[in-house]
Coordinates of N, CA and C in Angstrom, one line a residue:
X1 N -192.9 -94.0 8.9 CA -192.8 -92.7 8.2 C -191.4 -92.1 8.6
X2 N -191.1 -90.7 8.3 CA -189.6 -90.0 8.3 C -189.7 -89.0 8.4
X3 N -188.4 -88.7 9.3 CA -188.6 -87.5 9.0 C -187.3 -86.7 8.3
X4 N -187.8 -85.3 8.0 CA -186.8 -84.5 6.9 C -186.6 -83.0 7.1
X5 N -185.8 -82.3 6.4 CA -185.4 -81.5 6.8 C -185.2 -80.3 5.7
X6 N -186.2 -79.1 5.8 CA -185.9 -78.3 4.2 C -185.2 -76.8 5.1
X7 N -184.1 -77.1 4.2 CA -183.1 -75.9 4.5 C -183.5 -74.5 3.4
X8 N -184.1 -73.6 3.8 CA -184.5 -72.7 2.9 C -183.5 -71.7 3.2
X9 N -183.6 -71.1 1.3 CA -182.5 -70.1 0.6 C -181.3 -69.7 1.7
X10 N -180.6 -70.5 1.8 CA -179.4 -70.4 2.3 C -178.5 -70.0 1.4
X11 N -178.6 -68.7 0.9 CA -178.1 -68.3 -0.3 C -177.5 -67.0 -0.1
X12 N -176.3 -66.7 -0.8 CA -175.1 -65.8 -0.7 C -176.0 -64.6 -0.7
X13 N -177.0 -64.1 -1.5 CA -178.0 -62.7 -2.1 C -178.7 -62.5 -0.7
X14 N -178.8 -63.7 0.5 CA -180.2 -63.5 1.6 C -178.3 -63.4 2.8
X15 N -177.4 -63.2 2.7 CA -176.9 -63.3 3.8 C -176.1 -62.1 4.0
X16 N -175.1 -61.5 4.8 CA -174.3 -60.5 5.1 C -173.6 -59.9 3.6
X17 N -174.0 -58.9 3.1 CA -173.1 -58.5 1.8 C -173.9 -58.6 0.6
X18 N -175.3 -59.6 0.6 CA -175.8 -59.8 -0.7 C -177.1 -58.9 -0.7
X19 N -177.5 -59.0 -1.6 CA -178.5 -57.8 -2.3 C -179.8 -58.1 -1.5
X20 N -180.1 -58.8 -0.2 CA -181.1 -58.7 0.4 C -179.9 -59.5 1.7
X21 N -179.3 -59.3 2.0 CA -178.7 -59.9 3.1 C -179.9 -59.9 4.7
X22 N -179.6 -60.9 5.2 CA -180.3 -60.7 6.7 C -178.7 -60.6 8.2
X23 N -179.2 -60.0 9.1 CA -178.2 -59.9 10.2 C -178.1 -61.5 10.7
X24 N -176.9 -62.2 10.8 CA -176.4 -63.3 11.1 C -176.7 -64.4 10.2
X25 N -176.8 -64.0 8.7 CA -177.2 -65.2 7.1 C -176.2 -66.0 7.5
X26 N -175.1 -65.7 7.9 CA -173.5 -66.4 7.4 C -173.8 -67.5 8.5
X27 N -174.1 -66.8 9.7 CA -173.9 -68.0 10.9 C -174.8 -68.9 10.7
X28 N -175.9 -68.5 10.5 CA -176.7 -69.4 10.3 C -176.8 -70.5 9.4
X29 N -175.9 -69.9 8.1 CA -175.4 -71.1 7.4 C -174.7 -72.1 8.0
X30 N -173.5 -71.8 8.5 CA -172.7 -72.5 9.7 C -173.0 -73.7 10.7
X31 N -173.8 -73.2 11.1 CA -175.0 -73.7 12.6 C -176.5 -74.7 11.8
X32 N -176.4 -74.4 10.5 CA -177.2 -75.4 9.8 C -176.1 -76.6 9.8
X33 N -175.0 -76.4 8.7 CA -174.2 -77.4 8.5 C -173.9 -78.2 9.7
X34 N -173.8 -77.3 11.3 CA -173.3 -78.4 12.4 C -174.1 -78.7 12.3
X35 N -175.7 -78.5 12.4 CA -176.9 -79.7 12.6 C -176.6 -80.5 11.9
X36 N -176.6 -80.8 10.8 CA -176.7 -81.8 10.0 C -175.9 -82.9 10.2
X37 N -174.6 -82.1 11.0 CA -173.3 -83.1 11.1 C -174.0 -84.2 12.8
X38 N -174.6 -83.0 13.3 CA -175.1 -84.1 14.7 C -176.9 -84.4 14.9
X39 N -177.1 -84.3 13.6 CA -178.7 -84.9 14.0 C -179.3 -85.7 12.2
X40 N -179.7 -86.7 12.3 CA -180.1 -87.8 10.9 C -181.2 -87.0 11.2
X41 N -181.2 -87.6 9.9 CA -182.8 -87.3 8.9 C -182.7 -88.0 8.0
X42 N -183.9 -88.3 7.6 CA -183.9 -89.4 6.5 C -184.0 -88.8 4.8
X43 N -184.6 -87.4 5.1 CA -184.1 -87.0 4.0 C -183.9 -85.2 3.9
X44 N -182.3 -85.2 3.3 CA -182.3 -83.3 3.5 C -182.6 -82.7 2.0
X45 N -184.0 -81.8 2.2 CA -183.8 -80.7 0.8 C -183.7 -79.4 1.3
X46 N -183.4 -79.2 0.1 CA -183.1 -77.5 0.0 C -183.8 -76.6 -1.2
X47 N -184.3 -75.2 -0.9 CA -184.8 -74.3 -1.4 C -183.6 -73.7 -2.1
X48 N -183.7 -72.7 -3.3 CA -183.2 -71.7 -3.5 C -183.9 -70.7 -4.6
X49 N -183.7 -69.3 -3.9 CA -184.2 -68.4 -5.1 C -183.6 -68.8 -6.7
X50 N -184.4 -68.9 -7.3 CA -183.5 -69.0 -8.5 C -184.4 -68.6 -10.1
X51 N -184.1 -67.2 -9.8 CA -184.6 -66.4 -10.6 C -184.6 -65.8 -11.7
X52 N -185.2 -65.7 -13.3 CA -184.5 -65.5 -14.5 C -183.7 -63.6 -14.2
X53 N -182.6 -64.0 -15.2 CA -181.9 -62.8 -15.5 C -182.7 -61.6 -16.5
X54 N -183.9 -62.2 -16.9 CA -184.7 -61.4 -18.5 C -185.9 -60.9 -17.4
X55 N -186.5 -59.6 -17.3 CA -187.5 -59.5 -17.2 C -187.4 -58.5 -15.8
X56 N -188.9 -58.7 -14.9 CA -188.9 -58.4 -13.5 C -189.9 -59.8 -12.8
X57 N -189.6 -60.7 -13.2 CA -189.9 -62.1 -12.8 C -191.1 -61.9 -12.2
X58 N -192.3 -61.9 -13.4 CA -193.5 -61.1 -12.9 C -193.9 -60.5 -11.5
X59 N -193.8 -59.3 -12.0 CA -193.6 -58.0 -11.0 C -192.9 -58.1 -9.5
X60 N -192.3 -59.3 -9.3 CA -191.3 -59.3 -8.0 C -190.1 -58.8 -8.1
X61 N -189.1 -58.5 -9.3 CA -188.2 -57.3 -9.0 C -188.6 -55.9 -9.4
X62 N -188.3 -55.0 -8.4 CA -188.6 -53.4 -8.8 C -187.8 -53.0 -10.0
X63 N -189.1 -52.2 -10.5 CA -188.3 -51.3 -11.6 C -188.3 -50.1 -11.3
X64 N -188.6 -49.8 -10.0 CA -187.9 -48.3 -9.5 C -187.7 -48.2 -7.9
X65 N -188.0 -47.8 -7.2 CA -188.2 -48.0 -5.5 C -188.7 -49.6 -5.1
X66 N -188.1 -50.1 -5.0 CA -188.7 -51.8 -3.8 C -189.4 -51.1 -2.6
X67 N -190.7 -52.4 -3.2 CA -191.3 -51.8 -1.7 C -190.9 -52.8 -0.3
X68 N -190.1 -53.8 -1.0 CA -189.8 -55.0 0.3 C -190.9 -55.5 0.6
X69 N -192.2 -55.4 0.1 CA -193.4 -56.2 0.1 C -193.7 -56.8 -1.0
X70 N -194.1 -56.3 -1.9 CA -194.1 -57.3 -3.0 C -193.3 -57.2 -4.2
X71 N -192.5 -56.0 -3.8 CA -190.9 -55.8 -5.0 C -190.2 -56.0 -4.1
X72 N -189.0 -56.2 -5.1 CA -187.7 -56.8 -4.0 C -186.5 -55.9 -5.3
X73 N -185.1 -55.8 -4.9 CA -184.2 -55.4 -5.5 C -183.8 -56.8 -6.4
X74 N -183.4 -56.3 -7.3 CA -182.7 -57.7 -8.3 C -182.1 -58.8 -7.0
X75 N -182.1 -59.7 -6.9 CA -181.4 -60.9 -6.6 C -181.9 -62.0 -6.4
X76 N -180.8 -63.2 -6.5 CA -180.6 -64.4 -6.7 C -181.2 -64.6 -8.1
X77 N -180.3 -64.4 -9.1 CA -180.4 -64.8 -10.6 C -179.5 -65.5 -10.8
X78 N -180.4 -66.6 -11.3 CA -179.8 -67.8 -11.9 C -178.9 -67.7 -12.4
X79 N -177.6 -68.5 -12.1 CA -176.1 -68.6 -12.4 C -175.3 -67.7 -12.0
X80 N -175.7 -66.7 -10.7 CA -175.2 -66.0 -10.7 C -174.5 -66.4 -9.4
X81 N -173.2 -65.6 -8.8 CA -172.9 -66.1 -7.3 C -173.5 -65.6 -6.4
X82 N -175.0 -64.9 -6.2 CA -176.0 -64.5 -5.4 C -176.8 -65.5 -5.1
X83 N -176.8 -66.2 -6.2 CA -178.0 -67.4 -6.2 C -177.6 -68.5 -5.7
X84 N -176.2 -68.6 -5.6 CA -175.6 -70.2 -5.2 C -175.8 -70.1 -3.4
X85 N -175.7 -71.3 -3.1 CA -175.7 -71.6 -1.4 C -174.5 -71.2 -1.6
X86 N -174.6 -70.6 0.3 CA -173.8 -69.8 0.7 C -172.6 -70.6 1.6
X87 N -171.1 -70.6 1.6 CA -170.4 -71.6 1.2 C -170.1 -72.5 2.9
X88 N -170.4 -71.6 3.7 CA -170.6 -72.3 5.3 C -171.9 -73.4 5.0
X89 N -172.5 -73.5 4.6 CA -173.5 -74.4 4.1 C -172.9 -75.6 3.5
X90 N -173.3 -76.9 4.0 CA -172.6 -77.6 3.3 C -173.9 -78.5 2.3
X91 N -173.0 -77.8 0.9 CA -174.2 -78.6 -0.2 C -174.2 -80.1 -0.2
X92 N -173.1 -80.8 -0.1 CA -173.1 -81.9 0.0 C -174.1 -83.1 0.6
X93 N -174.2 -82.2 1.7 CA -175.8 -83.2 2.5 C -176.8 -82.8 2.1
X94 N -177.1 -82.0 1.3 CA -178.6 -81.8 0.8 C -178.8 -83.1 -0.7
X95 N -179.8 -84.1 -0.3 CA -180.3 -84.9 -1.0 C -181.4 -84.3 -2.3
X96 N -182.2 -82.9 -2.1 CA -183.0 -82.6 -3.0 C -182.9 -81.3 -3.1
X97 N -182.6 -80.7 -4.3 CA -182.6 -79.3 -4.5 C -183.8 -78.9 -4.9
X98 N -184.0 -78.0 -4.7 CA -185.4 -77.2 -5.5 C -185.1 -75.9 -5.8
X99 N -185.9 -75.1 -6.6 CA -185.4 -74.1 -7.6 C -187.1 -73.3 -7.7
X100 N -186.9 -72.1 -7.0 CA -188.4 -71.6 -7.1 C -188.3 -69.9 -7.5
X101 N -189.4 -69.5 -7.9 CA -189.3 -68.1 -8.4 C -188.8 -67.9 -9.8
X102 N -189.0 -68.9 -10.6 CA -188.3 -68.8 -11.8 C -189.7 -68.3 -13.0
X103 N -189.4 -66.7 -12.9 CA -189.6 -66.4 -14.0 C -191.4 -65.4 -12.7
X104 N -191.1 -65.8 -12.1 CA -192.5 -65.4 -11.1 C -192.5 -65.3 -9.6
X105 N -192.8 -64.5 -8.6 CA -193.0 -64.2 -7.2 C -192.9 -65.7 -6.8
X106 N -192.4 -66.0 -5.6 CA -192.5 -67.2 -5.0 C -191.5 -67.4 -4.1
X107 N -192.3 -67.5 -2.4 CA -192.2 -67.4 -1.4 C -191.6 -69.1 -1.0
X108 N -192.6 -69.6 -1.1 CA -192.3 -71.1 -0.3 C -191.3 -72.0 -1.3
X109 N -191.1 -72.9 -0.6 CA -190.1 -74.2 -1.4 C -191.2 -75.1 -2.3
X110 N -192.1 -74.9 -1.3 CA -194.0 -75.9 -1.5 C -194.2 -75.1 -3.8
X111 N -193.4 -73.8 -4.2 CA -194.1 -73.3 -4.8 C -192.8 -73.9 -6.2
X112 N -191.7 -73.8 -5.5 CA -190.9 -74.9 -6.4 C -190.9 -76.0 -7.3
X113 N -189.2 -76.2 -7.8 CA -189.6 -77.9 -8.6 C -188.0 -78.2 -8.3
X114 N -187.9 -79.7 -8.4 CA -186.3 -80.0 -8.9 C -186.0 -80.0 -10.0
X115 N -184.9 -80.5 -10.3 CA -184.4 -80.2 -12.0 C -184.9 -81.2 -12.7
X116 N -185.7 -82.3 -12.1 CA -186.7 -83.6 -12.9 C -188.3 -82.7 -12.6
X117 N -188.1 -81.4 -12.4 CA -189.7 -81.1 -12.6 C -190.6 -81.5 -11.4
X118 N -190.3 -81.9 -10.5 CA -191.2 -82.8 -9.6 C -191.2 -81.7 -8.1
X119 N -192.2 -81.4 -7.6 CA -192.5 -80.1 -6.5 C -192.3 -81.3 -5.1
X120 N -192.0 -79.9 -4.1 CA -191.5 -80.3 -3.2 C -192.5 -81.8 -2.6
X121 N -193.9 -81.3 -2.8 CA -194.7 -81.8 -1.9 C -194.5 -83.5 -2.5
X122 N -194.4 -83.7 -3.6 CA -194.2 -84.9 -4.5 C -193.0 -85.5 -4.0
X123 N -191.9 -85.2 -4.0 CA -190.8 -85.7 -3.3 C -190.7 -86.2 -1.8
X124 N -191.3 -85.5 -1.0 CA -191.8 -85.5 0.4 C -192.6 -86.7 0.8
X125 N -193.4 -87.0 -0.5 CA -194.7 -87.9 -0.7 C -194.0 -89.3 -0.4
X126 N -193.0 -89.1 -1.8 CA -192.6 -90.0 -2.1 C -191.9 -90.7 -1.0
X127 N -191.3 -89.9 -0.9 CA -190.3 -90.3 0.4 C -190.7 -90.6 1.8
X128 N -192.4 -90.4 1.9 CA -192.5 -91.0 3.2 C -192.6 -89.8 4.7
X129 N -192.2 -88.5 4.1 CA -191.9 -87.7 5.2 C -193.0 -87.4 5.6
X130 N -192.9 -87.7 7.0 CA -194.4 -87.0 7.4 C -194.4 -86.2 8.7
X131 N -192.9 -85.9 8.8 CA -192.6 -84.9 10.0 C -191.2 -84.1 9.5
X132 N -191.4 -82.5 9.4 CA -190.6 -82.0 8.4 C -189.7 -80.6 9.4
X133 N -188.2 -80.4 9.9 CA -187.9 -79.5 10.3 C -187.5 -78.5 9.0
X134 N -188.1 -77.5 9.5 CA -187.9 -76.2 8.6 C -186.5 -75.6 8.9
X135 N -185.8 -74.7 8.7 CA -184.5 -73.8 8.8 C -184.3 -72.7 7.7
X136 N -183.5 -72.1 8.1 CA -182.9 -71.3 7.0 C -183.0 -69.7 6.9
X137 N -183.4 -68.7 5.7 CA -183.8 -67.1 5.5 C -184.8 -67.4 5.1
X138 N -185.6 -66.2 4.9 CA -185.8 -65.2 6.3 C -186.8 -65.8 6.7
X139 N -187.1 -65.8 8.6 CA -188.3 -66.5 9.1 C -189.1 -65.4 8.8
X140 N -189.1 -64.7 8.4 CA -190.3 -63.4 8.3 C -191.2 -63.9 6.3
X141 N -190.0 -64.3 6.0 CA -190.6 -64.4 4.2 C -190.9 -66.0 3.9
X142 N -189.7 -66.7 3.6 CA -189.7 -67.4 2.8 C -189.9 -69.0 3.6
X143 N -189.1 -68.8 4.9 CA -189.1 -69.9 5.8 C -190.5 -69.9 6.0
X144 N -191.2 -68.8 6.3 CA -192.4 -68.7 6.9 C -193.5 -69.0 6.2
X145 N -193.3 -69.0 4.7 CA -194.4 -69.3 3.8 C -194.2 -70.9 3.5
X146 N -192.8 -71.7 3.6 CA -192.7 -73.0 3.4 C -193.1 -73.7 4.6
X147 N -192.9 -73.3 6.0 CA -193.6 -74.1 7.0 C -195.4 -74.2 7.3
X148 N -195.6 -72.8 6.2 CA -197.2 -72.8 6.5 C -197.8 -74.3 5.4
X149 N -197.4 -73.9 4.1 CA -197.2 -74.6 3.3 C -197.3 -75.8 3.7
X150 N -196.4 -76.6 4.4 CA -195.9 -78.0 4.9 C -197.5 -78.0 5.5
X151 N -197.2 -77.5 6.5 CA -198.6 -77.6 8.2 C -199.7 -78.1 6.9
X152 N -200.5 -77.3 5.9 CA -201.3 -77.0 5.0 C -201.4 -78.6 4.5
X153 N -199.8 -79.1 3.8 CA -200.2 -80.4 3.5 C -200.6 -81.1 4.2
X154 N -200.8 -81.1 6.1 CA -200.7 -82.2 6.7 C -199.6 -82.6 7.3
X155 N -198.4 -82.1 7.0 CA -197.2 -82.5 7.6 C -196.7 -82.1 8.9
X156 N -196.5 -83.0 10.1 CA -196.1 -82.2 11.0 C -194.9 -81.5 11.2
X157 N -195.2 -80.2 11.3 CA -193.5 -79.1 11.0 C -192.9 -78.5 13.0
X158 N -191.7 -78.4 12.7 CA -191.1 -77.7 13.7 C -190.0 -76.6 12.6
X159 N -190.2 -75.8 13.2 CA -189.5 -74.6 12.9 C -188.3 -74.1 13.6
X160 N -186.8 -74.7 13.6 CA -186.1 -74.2 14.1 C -185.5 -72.9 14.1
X161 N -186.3 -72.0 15.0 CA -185.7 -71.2 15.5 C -184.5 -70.6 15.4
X162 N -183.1 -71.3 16.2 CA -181.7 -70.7 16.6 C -181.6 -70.7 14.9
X163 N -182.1 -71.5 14.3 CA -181.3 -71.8 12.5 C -182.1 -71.0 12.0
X164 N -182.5 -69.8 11.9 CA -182.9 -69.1 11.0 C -182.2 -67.6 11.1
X165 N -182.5 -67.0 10.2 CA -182.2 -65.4 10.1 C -183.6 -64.7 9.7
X166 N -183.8 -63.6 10.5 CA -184.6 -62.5 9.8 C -184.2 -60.8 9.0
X167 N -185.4 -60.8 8.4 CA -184.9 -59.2 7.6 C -185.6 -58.5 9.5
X168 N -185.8 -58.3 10.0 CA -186.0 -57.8 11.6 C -187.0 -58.1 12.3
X169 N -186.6 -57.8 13.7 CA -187.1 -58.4 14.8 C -188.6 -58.4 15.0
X170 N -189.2 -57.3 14.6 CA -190.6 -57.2 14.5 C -191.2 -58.4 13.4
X171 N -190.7 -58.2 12.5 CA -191.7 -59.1 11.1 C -191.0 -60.7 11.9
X172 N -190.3 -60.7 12.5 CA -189.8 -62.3 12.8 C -191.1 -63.1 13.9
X173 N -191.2 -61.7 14.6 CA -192.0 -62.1 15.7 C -193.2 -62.2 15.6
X174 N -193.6 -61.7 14.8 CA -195.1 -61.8 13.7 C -195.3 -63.1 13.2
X175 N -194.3 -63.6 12.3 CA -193.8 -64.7 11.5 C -193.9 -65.6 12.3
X176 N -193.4 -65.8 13.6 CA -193.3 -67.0 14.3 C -194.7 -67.4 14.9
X177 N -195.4 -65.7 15.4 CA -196.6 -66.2 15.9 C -197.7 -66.6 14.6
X178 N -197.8 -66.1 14.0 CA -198.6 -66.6 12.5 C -198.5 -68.6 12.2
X179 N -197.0 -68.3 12.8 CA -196.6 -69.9 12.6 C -197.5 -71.1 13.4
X180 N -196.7 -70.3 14.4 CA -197.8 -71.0 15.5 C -199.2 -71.2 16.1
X181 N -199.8 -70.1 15.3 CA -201.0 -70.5 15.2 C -201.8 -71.0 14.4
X182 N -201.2 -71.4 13.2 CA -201.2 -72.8 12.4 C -201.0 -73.9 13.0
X183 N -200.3 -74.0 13.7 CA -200.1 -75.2 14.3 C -198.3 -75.8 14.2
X184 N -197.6 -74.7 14.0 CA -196.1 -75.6 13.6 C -195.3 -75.2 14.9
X185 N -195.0 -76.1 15.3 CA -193.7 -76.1 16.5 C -192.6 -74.7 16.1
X186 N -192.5 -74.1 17.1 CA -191.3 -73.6 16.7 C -190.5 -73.7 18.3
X187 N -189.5 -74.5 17.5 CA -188.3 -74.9 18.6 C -187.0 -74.3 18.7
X188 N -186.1 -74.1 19.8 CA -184.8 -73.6 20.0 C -183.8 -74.9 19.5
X189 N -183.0 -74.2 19.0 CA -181.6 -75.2 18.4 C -181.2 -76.4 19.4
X190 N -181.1 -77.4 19.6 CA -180.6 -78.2 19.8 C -179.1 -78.4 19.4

């Protein structure tokens, strides 16, 4: 078996400056890319919000006050530069993209597809992965709903830690223990 690596929404809209930014998005972009430069995997995907421009992408953008629970302010719309990976990120090593929230709420990578239609868990299958490091924004949202997700399929997950950002200290700390009592590693950066 293999193992793999889903880099979640590492996206310009979740980092310093963008319409949901988290405190240290950028670095963490950064400090992903050096992993990748010093640790194999057999296969790297990647998450991203990617959300229609028409609508309130059934009821996840606000159409007056966000509650930051289940409204959010407009972002990461598709084709926009909110939505693209954020450029300390190196796109290049990611072998599988996925594209989630289109057109509807959606937390995990697990709730995605790639551009051949085919969901994370399918790709993963395919590929043999049967031990998965997580990374990326926010451990409190989105990281946190794709490593439960993973655990859920069976997959053994670690959760790196140093490589994530949160929206704050409290919901991260919640996030990690929720994690962990699922059952997913959560480890310090190497």
């Amino acid at each position: 078996m293999s193992r793999g690596i889903l880099i979640v929404d590492v996206q310009n809209d979740f980092t310093e400056g963008g319409a949901l930014g988290t405190q240290g998005g950028a670095a963490v972009a950064a400090a992903i890319s050096e992993h990748l430069r010093t640790h194999g995997y057999d296969l790297v995907a990647a998450s991203r919000d990617w959300h229609d421009a028409e609508g309130d992408n059934g009821g996840h953008f606000a159409t007056g006050e966000p509650d930051f629970v289940d409204t959010w302010p407009v972002h990461c719309v598709a084709g926009t530069p909110g939505a693209e990976y954020h450029p300390a990120l190196d796109a290049l090593a990611i072998d599988v993209h996925v594209k989630k929230g289109q057109g509807e709420p959606a937390y995990s990578a697990f709730e995605g597809v790639t551009d051949d239609g085919e969901t994370l868990a399918e790709v993963l299958e395919e590929q043999g992965v049967d031990e998965l490091d997580v990374v990326g924004i926010a451990t409190d949202h989105c990281v946190r709903a794709s490593a439960l997700d993973a655990a859920l399929a069976g997959i053994t997950v670690r959760v790196i830690d140093g490589l994530t950002s949160a929206v704050s200290p409290e919901t991260r700390a919640t996030a990690l223990d929720e994690m962990r009592d699922a059952g997913v590693q959560v480890v310090a950066a190497a």
